[in-house]
PDB file of C-alpha atoms in Angstrom:
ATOM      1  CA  UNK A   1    -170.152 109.691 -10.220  1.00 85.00           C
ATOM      2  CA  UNK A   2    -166.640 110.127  -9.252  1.00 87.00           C
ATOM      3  CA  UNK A   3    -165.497 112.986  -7.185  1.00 88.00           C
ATOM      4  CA  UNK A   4    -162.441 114.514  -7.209  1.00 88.00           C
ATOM      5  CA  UNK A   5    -160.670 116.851  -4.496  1.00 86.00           C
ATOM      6  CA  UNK A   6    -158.715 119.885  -5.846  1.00 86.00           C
ATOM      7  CA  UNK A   7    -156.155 120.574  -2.590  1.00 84.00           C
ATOM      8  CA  UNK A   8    -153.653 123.508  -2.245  1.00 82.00           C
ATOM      9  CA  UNK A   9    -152.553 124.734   1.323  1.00 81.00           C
ATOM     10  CA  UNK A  10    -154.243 128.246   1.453  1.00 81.00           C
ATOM     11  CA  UNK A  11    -157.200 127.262  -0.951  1.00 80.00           C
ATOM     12  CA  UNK A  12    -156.485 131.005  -2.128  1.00 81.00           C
ATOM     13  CA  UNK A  13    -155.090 130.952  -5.651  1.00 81.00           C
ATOM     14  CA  UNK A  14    -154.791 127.997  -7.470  1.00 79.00           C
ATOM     15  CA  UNK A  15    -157.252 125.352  -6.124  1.00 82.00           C
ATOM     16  CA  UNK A  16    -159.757 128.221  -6.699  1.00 85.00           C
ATOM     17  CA  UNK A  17    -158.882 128.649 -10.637  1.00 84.00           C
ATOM     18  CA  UNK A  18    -158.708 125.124 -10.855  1.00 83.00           C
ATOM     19  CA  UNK A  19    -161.841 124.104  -9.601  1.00 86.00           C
ATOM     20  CA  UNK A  20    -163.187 126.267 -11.407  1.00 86.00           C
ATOM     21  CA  UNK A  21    -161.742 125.591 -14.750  1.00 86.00           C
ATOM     22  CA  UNK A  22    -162.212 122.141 -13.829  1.00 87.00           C
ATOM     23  CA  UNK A  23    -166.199 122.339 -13.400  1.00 87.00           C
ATOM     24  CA  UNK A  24    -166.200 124.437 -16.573  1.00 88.00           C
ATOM     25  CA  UNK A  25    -164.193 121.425 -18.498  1.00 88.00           C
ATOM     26  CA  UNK A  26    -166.981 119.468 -17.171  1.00 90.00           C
ATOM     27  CA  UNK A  27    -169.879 121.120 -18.259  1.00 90.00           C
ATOM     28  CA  UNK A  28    -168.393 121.590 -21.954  1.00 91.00           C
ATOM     29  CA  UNK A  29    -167.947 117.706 -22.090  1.00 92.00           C
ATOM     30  CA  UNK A  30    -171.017 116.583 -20.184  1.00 92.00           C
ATOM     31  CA  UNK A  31    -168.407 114.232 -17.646  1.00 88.00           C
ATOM     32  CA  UNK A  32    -169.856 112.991 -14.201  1.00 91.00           C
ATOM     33  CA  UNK A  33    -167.506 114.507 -12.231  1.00 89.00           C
ATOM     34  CA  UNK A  34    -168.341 116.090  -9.065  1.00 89.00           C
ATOM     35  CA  UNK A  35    -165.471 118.495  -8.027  1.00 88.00           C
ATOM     36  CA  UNK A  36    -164.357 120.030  -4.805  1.00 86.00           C
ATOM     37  CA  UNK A  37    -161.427 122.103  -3.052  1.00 86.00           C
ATOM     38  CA  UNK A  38    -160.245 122.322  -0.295  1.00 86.00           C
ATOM     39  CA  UNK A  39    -157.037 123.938   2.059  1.00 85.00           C
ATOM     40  CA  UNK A  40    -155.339 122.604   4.910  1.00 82.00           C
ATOM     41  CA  UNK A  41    -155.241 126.108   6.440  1.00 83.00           C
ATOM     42  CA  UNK A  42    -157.800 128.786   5.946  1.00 79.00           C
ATOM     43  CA  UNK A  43    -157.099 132.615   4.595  1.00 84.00           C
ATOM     44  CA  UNK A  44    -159.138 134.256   1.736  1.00 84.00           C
ATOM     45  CA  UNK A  45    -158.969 133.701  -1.994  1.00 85.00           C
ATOM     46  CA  UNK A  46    -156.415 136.363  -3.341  1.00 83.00           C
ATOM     47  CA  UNK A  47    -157.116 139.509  -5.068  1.00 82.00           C
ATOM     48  CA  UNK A  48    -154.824 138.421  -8.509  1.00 80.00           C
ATOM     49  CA  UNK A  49    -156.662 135.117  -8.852  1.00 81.00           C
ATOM     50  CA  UNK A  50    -160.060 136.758  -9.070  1.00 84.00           C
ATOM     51  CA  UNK A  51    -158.834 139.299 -11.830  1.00 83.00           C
ATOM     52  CA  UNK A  52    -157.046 136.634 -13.738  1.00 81.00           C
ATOM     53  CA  UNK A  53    -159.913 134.398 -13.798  1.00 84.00           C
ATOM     54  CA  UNK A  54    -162.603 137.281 -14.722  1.00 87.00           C
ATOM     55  CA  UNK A  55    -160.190 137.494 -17.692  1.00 83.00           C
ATOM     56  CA  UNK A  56    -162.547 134.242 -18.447  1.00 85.00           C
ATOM     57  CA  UNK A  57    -165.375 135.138 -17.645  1.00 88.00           C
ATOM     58  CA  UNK A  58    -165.191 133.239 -14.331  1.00 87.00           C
ATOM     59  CA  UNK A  59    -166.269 134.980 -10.527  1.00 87.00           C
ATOM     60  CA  UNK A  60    -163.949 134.209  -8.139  1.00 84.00           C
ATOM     61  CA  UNK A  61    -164.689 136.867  -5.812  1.00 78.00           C
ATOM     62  CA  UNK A  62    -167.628 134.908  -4.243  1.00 81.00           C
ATOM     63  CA  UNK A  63    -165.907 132.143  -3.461  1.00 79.00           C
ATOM     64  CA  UNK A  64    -164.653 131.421   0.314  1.00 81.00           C
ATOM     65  CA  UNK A  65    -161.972 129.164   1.877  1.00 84.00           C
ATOM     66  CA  UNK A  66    -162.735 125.531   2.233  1.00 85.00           C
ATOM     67  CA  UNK A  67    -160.390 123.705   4.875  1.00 85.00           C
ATOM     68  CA  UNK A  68    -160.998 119.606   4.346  1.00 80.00           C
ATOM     69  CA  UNK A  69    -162.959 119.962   7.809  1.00 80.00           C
ATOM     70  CA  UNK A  70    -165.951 122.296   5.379  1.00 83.00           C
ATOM     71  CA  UNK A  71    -166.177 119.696   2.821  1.00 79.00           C
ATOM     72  CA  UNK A  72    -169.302 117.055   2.937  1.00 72.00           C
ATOM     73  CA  UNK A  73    -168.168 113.236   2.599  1.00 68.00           C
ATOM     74  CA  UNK A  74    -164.464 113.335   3.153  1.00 64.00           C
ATOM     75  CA  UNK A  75    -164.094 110.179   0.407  1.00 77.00           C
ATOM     76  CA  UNK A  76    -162.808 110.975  -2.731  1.00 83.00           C
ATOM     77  CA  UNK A  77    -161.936 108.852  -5.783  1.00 86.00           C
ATOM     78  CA  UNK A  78    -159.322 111.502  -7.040  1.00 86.00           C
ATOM     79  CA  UNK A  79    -157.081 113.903  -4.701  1.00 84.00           C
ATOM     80  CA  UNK A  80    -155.525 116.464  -6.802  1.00 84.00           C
ATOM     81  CA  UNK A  81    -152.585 118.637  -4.887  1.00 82.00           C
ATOM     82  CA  UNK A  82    -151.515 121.424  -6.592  1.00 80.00           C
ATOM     83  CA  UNK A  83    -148.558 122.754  -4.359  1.00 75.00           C
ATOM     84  CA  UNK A  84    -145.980 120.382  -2.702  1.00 71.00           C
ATOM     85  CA  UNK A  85    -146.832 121.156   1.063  1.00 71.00           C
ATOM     86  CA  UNK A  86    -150.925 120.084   0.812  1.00 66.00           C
ATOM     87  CA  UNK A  87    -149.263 116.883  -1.295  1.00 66.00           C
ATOM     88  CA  UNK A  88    -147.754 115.832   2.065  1.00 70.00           C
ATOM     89  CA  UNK A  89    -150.723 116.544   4.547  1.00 68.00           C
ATOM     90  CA  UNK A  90    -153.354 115.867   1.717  1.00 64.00           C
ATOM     91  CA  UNK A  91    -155.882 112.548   2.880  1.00 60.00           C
ATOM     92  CA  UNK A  92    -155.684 109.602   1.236  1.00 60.00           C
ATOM     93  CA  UNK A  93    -158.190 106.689   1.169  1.00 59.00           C
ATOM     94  CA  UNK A  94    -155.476 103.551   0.444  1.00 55.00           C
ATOM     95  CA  UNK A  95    -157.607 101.153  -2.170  1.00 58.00           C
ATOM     96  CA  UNK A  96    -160.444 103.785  -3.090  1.00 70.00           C
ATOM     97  CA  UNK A  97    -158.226 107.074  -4.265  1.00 76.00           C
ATOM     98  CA  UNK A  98    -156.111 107.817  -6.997  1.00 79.00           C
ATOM     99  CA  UNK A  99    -153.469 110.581  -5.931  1.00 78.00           C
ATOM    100  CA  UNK A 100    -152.648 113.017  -8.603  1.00 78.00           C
ATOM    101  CA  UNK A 101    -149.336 115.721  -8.069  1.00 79.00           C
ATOM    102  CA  UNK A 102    -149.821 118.973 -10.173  1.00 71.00           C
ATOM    103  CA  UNK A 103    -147.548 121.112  -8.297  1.00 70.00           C
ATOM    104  CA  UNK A 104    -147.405 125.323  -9.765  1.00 66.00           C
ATOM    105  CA  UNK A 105    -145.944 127.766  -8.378  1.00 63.00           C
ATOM    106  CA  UNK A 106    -146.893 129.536  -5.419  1.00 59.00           C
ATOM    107  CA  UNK A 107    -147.638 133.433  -6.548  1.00 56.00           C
ATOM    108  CA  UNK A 108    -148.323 134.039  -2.764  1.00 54.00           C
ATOM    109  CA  UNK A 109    -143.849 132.506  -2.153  1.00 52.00           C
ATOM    110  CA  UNK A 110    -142.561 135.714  -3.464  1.00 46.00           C
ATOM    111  CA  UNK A 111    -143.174 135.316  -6.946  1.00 49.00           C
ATOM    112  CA  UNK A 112    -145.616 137.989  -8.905  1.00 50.00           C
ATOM    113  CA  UNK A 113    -148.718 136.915 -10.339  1.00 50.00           C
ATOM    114  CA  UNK A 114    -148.730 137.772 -13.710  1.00 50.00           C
ATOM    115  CA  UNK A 115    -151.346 141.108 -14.561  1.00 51.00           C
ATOM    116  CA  UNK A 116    -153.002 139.375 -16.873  1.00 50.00           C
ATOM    117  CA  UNK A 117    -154.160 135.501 -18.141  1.00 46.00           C
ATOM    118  CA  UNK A 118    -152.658 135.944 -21.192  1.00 48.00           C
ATOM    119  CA  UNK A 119    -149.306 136.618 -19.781  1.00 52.00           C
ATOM    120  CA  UNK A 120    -149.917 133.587 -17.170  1.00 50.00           C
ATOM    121  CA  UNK A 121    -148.516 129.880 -17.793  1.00 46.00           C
ATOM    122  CA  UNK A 122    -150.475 127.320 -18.880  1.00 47.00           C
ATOM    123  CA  UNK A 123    -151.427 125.666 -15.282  1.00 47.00           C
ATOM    124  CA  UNK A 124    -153.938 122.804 -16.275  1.00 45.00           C
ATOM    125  CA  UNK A 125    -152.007 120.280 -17.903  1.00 42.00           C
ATOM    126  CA  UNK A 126    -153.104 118.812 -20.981  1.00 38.00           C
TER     127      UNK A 126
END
C-alpha cells in the first residue's frame, strides 16, 4: 500500500481538510492509500477549518496536531506540502519518495478564511 504524508507547518488548517478529503477520495474509489499529516511545529487545528469542513459533513474538531515526531514509520512513498515553508523543512527519502508541492494560501498570514465552503477556492487540485 503506498502511504502518503500530507505536511503543512502548523498542521492547523489545510493539512487537516486535506487529509481528510483525501481519505474520503479514497474510500469513494476503493485506492490503497494509507494517508497521514503531519506539522513541523505544533498549535491546534483552527476554528474556520472545522466549520468549513462540517459544511461536508466532515469532523474536524476531534482532530489534534501531528508534528512528524507523532507519526508511526517516518517512510513515505508520497510527501505532499501544502504551504511553501513545510516544502523546505519537509523529509525526504532520496530513491523511495515522490515530492509533491501544492502550496494554498495561508488563512492563518493575514488573509480571512472564507465563512463558508461554498465561497472557498477550490484547494485539491484536479
Amino acid at each position: 500500500m503506498t502511504r502518503a504524508l500530507i505536511m503543512c507547518t502548523h498542521d492547523c488548517a489545510r493539512s487537516q481538510m486535506a487529509e481528510d478529503l483525501a481519505q474520503v477520495a479514497v474510500a469513494e474509489l476503493g485506492v490503497p492509500l494509507d494517508v497521514h499529516l503531519a506539522g513541523t511545529e505544533a498549535t491546534r487545528v483552527k476554528d474556520p477549518a472545522v466549520t468549513v469542513m462540517a459544511e461536508l459533513g466532515i469532523v474536524l474538531s476531534i482532530h489534534t496536531i501531528k508534528t512528524l515526531w507523532d507519526i508511526p514509520d517516518a517512510r513515505n512513498d508520497d510527501v505532499v506540502t501544502v504551504c511553501d515553508s513545510a516544502a523546505e523543512t519537509c523529509p525526504v527519502d532520496p530513491g523511495r519518495t515522490t515530492r509533491r508541492r501544492y502550496p494554498f494560501v495561508d488563512p492563518s498570514g493575514g488573509r480571512e478564511v472564507p465563512p463558508s465552503y461554498q465561497d472557498s477556492p477550490a484547494v485539491i487540485p484536479a
